[in-house]
Coordinates of C-alpha atoms and ligand atoms in Angstrom, one line a residue:
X1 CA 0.0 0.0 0.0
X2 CA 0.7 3.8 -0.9
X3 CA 0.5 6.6 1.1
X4 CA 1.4 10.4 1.1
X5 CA 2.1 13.1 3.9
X6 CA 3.9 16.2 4.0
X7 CA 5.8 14.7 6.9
X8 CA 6.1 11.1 8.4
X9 CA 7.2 10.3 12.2
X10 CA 8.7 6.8 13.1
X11 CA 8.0 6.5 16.9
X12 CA 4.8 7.5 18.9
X13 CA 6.9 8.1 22.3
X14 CA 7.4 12.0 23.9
X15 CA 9.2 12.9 21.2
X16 CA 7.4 11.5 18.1
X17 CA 3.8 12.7 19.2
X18 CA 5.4 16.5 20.4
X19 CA 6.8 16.9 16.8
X20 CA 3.5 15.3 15.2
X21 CA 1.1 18.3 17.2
X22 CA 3.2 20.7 16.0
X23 CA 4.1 19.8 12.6
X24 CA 0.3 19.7 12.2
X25 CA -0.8 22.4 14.4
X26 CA 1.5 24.5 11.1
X27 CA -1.3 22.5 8.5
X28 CA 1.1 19.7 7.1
X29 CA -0.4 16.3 7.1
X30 CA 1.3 13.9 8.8
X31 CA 2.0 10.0 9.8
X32 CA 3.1 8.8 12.5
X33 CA 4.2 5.1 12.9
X34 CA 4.4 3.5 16.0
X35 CA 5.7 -0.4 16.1
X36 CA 4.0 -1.1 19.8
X37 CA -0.2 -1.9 20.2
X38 CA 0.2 1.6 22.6
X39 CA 2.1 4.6 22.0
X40 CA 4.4 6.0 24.6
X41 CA 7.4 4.0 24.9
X42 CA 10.0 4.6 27.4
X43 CA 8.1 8.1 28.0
X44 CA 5.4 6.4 29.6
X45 CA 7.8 4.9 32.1
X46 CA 9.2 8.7 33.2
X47 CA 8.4 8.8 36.8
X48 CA 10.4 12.2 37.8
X49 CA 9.7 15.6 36.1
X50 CA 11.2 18.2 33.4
X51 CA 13.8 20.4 33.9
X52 CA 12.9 23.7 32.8
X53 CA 14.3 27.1 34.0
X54 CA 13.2 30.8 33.9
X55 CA 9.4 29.8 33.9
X56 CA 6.2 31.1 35.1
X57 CA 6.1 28.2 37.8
X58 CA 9.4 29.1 38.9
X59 CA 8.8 32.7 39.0
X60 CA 5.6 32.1 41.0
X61 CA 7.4 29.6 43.8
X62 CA 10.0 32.8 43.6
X63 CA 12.5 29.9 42.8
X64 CA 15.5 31.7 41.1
X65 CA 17.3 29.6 38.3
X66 CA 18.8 30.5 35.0
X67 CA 19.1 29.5 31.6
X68 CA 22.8 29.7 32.6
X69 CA 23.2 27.3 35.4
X70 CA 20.8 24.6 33.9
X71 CA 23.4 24.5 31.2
X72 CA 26.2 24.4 33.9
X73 CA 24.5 21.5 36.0
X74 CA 23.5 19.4 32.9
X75 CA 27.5 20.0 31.8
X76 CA 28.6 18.8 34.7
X77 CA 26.2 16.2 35.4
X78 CA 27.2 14.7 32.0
X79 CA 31.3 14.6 32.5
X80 CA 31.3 17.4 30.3
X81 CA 31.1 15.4 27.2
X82 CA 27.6 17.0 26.1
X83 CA 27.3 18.5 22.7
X84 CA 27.2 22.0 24.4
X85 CA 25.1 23.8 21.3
X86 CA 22.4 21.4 22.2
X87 CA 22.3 21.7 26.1
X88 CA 22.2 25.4 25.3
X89 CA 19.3 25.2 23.2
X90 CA 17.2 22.9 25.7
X91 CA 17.8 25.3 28.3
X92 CA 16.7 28.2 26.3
X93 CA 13.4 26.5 25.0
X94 CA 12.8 25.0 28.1
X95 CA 10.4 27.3 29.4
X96 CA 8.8 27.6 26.1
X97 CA 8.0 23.9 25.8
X98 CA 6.7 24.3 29.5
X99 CA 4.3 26.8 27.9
X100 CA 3.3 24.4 25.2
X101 CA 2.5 21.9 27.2
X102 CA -0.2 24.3 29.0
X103 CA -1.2 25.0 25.8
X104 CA -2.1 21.3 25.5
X105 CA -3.2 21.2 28.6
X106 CA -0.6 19.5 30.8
X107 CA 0.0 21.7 33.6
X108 CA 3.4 20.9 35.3
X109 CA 2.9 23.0 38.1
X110 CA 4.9 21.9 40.8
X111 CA 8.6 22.4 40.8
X112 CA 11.1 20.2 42.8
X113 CA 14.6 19.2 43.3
X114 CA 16.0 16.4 41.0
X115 CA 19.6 15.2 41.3
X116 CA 22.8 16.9 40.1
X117 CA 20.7 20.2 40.0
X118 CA 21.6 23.2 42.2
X119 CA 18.3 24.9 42.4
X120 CA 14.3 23.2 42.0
X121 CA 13.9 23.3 38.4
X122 CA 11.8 19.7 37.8
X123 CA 8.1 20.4 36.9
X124 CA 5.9 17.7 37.3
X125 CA 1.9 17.4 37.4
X126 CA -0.3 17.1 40.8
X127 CA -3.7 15.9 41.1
X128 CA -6.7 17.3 42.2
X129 CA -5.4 17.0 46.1
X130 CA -2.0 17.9 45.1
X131 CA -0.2 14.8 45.3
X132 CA 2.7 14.9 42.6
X133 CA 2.1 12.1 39.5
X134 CA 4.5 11.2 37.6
X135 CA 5.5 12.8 34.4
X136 CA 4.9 10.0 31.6
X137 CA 2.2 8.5 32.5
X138 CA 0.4 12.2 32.8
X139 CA 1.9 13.7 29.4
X140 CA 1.3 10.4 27.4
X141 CA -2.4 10.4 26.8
X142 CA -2.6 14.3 26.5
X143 CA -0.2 13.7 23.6
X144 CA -2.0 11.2 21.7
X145 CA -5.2 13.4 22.5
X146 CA -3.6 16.6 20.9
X147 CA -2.1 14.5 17.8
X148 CA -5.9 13.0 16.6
X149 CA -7.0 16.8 17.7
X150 CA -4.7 18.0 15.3
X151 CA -5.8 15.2 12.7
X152 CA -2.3 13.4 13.0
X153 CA -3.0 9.6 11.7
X154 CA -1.6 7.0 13.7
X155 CA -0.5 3.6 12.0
X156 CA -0.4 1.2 14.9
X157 CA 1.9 -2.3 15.2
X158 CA 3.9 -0.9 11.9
X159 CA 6.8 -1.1 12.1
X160 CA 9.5 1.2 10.3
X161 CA 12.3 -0.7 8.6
X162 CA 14.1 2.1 6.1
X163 CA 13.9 5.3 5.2
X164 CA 13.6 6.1 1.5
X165 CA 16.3 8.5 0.0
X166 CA 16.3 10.3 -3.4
X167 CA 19.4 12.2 -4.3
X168 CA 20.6 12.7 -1.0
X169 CA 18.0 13.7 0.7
X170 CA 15.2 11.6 2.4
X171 CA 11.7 10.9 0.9
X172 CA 9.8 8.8 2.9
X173 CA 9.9 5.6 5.0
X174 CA 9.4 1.7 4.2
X175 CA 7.4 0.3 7.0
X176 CA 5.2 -3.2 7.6
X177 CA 2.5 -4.3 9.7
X178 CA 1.4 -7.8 10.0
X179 CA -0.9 -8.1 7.0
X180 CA 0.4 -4.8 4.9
X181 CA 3.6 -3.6 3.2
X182 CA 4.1 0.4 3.4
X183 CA 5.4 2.7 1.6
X184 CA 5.3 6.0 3.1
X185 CA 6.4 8.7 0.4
X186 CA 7.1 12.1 2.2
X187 CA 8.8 15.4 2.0
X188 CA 10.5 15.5 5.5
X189 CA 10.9 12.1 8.0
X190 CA 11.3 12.6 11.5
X191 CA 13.0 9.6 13.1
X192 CA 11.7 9.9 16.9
X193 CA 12.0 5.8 17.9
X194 CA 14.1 6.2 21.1
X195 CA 17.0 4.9 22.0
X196 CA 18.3 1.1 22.1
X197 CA 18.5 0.2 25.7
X198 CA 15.6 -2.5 25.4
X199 CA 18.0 -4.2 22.9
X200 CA 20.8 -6.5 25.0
X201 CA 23.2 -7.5 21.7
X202 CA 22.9 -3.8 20.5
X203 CA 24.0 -2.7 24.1
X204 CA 26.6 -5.5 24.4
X205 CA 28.1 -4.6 21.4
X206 CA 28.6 -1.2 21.8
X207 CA 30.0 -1.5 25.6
X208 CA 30.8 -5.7 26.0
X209 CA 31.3 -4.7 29.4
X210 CA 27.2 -4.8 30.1
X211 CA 26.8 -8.4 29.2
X212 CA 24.5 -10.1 31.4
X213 CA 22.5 -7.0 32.4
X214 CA 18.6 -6.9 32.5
X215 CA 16.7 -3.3 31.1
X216 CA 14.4 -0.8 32.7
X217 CA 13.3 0.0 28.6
X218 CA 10.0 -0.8 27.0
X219 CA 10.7 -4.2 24.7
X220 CA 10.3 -2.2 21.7
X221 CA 13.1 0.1 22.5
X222 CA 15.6 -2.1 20.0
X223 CA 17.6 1.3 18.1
X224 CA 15.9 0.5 15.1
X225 CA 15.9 4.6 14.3
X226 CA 20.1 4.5 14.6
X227 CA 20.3 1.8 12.4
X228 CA 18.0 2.9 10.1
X229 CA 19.9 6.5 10.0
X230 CA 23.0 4.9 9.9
X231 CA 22.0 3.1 6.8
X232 CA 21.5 6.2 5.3
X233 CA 24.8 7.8 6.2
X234 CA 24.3 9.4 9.4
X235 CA 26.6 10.1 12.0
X236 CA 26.4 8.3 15.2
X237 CA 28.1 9.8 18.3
X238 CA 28.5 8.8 22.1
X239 CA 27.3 5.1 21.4
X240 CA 29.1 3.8 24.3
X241 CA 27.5 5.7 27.0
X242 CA 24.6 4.1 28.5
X243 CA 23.9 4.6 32.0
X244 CA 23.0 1.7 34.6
X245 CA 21.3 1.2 37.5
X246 CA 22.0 -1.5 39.7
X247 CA 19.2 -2.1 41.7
X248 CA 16.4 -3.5 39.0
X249 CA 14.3 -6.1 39.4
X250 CA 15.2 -9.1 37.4
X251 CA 11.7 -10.2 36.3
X252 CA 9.7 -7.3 34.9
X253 CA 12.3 -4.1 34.6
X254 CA 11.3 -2.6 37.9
X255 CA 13.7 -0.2 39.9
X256 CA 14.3 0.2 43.2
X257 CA 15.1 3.1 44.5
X258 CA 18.4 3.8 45.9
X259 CA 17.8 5.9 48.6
X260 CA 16.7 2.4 50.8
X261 CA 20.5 1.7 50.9
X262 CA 21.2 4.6 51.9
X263 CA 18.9 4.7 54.4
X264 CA 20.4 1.6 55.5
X265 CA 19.1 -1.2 53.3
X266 CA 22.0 -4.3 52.7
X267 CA 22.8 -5.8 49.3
X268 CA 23.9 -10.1 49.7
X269 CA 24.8 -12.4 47.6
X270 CA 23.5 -15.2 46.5
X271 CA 25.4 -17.6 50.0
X272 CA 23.7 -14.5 52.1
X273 CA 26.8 -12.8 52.3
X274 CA 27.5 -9.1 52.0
X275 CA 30.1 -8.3 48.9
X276 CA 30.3 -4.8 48.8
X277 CA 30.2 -1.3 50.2
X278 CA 26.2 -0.6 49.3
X279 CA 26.3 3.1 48.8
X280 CA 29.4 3.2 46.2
X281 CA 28.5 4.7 42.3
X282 CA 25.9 3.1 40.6
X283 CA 28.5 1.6 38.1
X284 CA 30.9 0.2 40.5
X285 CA 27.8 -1.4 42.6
X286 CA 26.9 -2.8 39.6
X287 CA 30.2 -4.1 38.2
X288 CA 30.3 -5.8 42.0
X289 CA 26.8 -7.2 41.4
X290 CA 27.8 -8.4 38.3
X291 CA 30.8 -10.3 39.6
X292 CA 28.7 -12.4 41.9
X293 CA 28.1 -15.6 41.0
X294 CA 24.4 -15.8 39.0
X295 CA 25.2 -12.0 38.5
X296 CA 22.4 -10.7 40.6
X297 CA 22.3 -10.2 44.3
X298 CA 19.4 -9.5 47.2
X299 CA 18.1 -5.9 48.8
X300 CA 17.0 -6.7 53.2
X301 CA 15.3 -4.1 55.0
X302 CA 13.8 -5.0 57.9
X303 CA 10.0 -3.4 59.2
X304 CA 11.1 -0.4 60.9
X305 CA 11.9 0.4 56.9
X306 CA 8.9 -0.8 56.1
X307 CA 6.5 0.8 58.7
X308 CA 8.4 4.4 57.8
X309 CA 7.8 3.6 54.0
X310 CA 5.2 3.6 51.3
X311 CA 7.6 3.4 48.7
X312 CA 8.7 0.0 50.3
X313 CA 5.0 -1.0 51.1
X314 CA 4.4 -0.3 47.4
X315 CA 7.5 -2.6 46.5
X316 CA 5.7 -5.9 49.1
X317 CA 2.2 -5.2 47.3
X318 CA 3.3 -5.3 44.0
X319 CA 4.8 -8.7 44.8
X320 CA 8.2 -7.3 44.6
X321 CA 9.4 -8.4 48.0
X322 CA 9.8 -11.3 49.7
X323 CA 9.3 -11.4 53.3
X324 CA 10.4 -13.9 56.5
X325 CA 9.2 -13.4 60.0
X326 CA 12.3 -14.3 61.1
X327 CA 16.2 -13.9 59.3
X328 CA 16.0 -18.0 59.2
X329 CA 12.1 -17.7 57.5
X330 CA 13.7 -15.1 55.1
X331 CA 16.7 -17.1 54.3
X332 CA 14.4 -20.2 53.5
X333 CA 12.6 -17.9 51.2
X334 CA 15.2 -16.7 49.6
X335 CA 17.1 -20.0 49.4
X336 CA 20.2 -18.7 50.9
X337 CA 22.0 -20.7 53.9
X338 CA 20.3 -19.8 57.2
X339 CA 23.1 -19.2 59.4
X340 CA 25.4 -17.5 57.1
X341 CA 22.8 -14.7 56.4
X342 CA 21.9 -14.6 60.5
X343 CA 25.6 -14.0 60.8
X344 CA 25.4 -11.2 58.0
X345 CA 22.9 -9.9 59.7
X346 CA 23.8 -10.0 63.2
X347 CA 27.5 -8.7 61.9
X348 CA 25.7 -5.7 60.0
X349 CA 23.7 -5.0 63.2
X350 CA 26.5 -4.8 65.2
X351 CA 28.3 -2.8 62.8
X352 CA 26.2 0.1 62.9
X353 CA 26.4 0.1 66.3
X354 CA 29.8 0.7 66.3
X355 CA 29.5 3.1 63.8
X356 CA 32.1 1.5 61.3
X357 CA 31.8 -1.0 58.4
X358 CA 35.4 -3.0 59.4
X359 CA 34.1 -5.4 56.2
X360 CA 33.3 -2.7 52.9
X361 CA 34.4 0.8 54.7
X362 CA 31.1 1.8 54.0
X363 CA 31.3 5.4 55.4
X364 CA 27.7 6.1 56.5
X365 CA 27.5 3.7 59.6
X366 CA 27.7 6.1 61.9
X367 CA 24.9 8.3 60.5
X368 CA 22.9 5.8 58.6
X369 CA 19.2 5.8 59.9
X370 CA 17.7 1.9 60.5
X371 CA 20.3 -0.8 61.8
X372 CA 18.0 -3.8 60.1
X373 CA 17.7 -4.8 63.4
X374 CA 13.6 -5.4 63.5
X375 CA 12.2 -8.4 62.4
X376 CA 10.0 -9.5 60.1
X377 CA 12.4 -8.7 57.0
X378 CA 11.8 -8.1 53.3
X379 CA 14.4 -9.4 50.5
X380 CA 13.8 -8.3 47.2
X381 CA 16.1 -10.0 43.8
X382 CA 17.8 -7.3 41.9
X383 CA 20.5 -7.2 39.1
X384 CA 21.7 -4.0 37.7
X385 CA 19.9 -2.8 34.5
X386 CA 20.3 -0.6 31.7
X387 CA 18.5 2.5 32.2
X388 CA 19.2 4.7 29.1
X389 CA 21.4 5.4 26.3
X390 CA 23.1 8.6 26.0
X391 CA 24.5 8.0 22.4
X392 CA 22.8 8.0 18.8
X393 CA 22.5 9.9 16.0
X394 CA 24.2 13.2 15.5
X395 CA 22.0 16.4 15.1
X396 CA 22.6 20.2 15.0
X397 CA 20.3 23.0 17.2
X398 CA 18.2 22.7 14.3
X399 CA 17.7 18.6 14.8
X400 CA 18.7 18.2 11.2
X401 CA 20.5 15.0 11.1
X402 CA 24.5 14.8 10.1
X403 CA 26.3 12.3 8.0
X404 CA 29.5 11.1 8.3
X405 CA 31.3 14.3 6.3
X406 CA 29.3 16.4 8.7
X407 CA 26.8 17.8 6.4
X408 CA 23.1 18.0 7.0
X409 CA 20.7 15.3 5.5
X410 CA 18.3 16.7 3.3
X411 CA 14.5 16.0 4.8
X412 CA 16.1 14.3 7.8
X413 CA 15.0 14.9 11.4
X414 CA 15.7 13.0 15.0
X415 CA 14.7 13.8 18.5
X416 CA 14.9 12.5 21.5
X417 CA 16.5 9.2 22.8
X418 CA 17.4 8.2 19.4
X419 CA 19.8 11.3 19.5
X420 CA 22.8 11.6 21.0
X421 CA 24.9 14.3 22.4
X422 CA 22.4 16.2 24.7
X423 CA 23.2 14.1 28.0
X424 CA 27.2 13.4 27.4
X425 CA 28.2 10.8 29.8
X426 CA 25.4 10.9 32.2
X427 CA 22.0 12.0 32.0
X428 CA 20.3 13.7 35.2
X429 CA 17.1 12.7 36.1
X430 CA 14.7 15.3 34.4
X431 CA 16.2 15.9 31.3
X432 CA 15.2 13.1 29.3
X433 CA 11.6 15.0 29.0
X434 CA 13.3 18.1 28.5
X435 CA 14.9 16.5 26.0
X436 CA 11.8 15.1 24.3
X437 CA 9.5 18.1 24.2
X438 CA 12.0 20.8 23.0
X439 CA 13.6 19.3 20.3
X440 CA 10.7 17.5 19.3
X441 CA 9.1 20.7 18.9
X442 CA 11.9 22.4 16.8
X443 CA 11.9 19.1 14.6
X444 CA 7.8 19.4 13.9
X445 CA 8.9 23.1 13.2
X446 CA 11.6 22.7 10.9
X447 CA 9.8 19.7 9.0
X448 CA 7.3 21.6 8.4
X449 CA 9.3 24.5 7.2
X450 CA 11.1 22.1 5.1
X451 CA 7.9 20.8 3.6
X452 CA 7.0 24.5 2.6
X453 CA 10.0 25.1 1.1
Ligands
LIG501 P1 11.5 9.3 23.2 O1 11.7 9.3 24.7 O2 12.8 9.6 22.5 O3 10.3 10.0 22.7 P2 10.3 6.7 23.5 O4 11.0 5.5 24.0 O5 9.3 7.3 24.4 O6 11.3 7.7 22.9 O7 9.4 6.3 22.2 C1 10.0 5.7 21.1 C2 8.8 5.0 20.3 O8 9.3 4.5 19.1 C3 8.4 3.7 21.1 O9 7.0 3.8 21.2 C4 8.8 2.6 20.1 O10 7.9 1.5 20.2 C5 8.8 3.3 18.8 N1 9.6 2.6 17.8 C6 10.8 2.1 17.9 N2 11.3 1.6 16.8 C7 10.3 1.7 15.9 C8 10.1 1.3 14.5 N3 11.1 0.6 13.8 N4 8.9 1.6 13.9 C9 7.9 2.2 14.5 N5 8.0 2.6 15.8 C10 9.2 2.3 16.5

């Protein structure tokens, strides 16, 4: 089957459906494919906020931030090896894409602290009794709402496999479904799929050193957009930094948070024994995690953690945590040797009484607020997983995509995960939806320039 549009998006995640509303809210017609039954992608798993600075919700909290110092703490938080063009320019549209999202109507009204940045600059929504929601599961369906408002058509369970190229510049997309072949002729393709962290070979191959490692990503999240650009000549840059976390739950992608270890939570291994210092870098907990025989290891907190928690209540509910009414109970459960965890245990206990960890030098003993010393206990299974992929395809300000020589690609647009060079090293927690929403704005802008052109 045939079909036209002035512009056609691979990807209906944050940054597919914000270019889609606004190249159509300018009058072109557009496509938008989306490989998954549901749209929303990694997006939908966003639990934190956007970073945004010098906006109205600021200004009314009388929160002072700058344009400036978001672009200093994003530097920094990414080992400085950020395309700095591009953290510029989602600093200086960040408050704009705040005000389109109003516009839409997602209010992100309430602005908090996220980490690695010096003042509260992370918006996220509230409901009706002002509890905070969490970002991607709020913005999604106001997304899709605004694209069919806007007449965008949505090709569900299609997947994208090339993008079409006539004399340099890109003219459409090749794409399947399970009964239909596609092809997609356009005059500008935006390439909004995400990144490849749901992919383990792809990951693997680009840093071997990740073998063995379980995902937080949607299954769908496979870098079929960086393939498909780099099939076409584009640039890929940063491919080998993709940041961990090494407390995920092994079965369904889950994380835990890691403010339980440092509230005093224990990481054993698989003979109940403790193997490392708990509240170390996330990448050197999980290379220790890793180098544990079945490359996983246990979380214990004990119920004065639990009765101080929801978070951890949350974790037991969902099925997430085991639990023992005793360290011998948990130990059966868990299928560990029963005296050799009561001896971790016991050893731990003591240890914070004393105030020093004479086993990992953990430094926190001292200070560190529950001593696991209240039974019953909860053990949860966790591995380190791969959280999200800083590397892709190369873009300029204007998310026009690069090729090897470093010239623009005619017709050729990318935003958001599938890009790389906005985060660096490390990405802080906030900026992946910054990320999304302002440069898939100025990629629905400048598509649809391009189309008029
Ligand atoms: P971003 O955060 O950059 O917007 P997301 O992970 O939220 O990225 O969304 C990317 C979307 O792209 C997902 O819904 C995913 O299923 C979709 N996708 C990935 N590869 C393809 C493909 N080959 N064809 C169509 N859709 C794809």
């Amino acid at each position: 089957e045939t079909l036209d549009a002035d512009v056609v998006i691979i990807g209906a995640g944050g940054a597919g459906m914000t270019a889609a509303i606004t190249a159509a809210s300018e009058g072109k017609s557009v496509i938008i494919i989306e490989k998954a039954p549901i749209v929303g992608g990694n997006t939908s798993r966003a639990t934190g906020g956007m970073n945004a600075a010098e906006t109205k919700y600021q200004e009314t909290a009388g929160i002072e931030d700058s344009v400036e110092l978001f672009v200093e703490d994003t530097m920094k938080g990414g080992y400085e090896k950020n395309n700095k063009e591009l953290v510029q320019t989602m600093a200086e549209q960040s408050a704009s894409a705040i005000e389109f999202l109003d516009s839409i109507g997602a209010h992100l009204s309430d602005v908090g602290k996220a980490g690695g940045a010096s003042t509260n600059r992370s918006h996220r929504p509230v409901d009706a009794e002002g509890k905070i929601l969490s970002v991607g599961s709020y913005l999604v369906p106001i997304f899709e709402q605004a694209a069919k408002d806007n007449n965008v058509t949505f090709y569900m369970e299609t997947e994208a496999t090339e993008i079409m190229m006539n004399e340099g510049a890109a003219v459409g997309v090749k794409a399947s479904s399970a009964n239909t072949d596609y092809t997609i002729n356009a005059k500008a393709v935006i390439l909004a799929t995400g990144g490849f962290g749901g992919n383990l070979e792809m990951v693997e191959s680009y840093k071997p050193e990740l073998k063995g490692y379980v995902t937080t990503n949607a299954s769908t999240i496979t870098g079929d957009g960086i393939k498909m650009a780099e099939a076409v000549g584009a640039n890929l840059v940063d491919m080998a930094e993709i940041q961990i976390h090494p407390t995920v739950v092994q079965s369904n992608g889950a994380l835990i948070t890691e403010s339980l270890r440092g509230d005093g939570a224990i990481l054993v291994n698989n003979e109940g024994k403790r193997f490392t210092n708990e509240v170390l870098t996330r990448d050197v907990v999980s290379a220790n995690i890793i180098a544990e025989e079945g490359s996983a290891a246990w979380l214990i907190v004990d119920q004065q953690m639990f009765d101080d928690s929801n978070v951890i209540q949350g974790y037991v509910n969902k099925g997430y945590m085991i639990q023992g009414d005793t360290i011998a109970d948990l130990a059966k459960a868990m299928e560990v040797d029963e005296a050799t965890l009561q001896e971790t245990i016991d050893n731990w206990v003591g240890m914070v009484k004393a105030g020093e960890d004479t086993d990992f030098g953990r430094d926190d003993l001292a200070t560190v607020k529950y001593d696991l010393s209240k039974a019953p206990y909860y053990a949860v299974k966790i591995a380190p997983g791969v959280h999200h992929t800083m590397g892709g395809v190369e873009i300029n300000t204007n998310t026009e995509v690069i090729n090897k020589n470093g010239e623009v690609i005619p017709g050729l647009y990318a935003a958001g995960e599938v890009t790389g060079g906005v985060h660096g090293g490390n990405r802080l927690g906030g900026n992946a939806v910054a990320d999304i929403i302002v440069f898939g704005r100025i990629a629905g802008q400048n598509a649809a320039t391009y189309v008029s052109k």
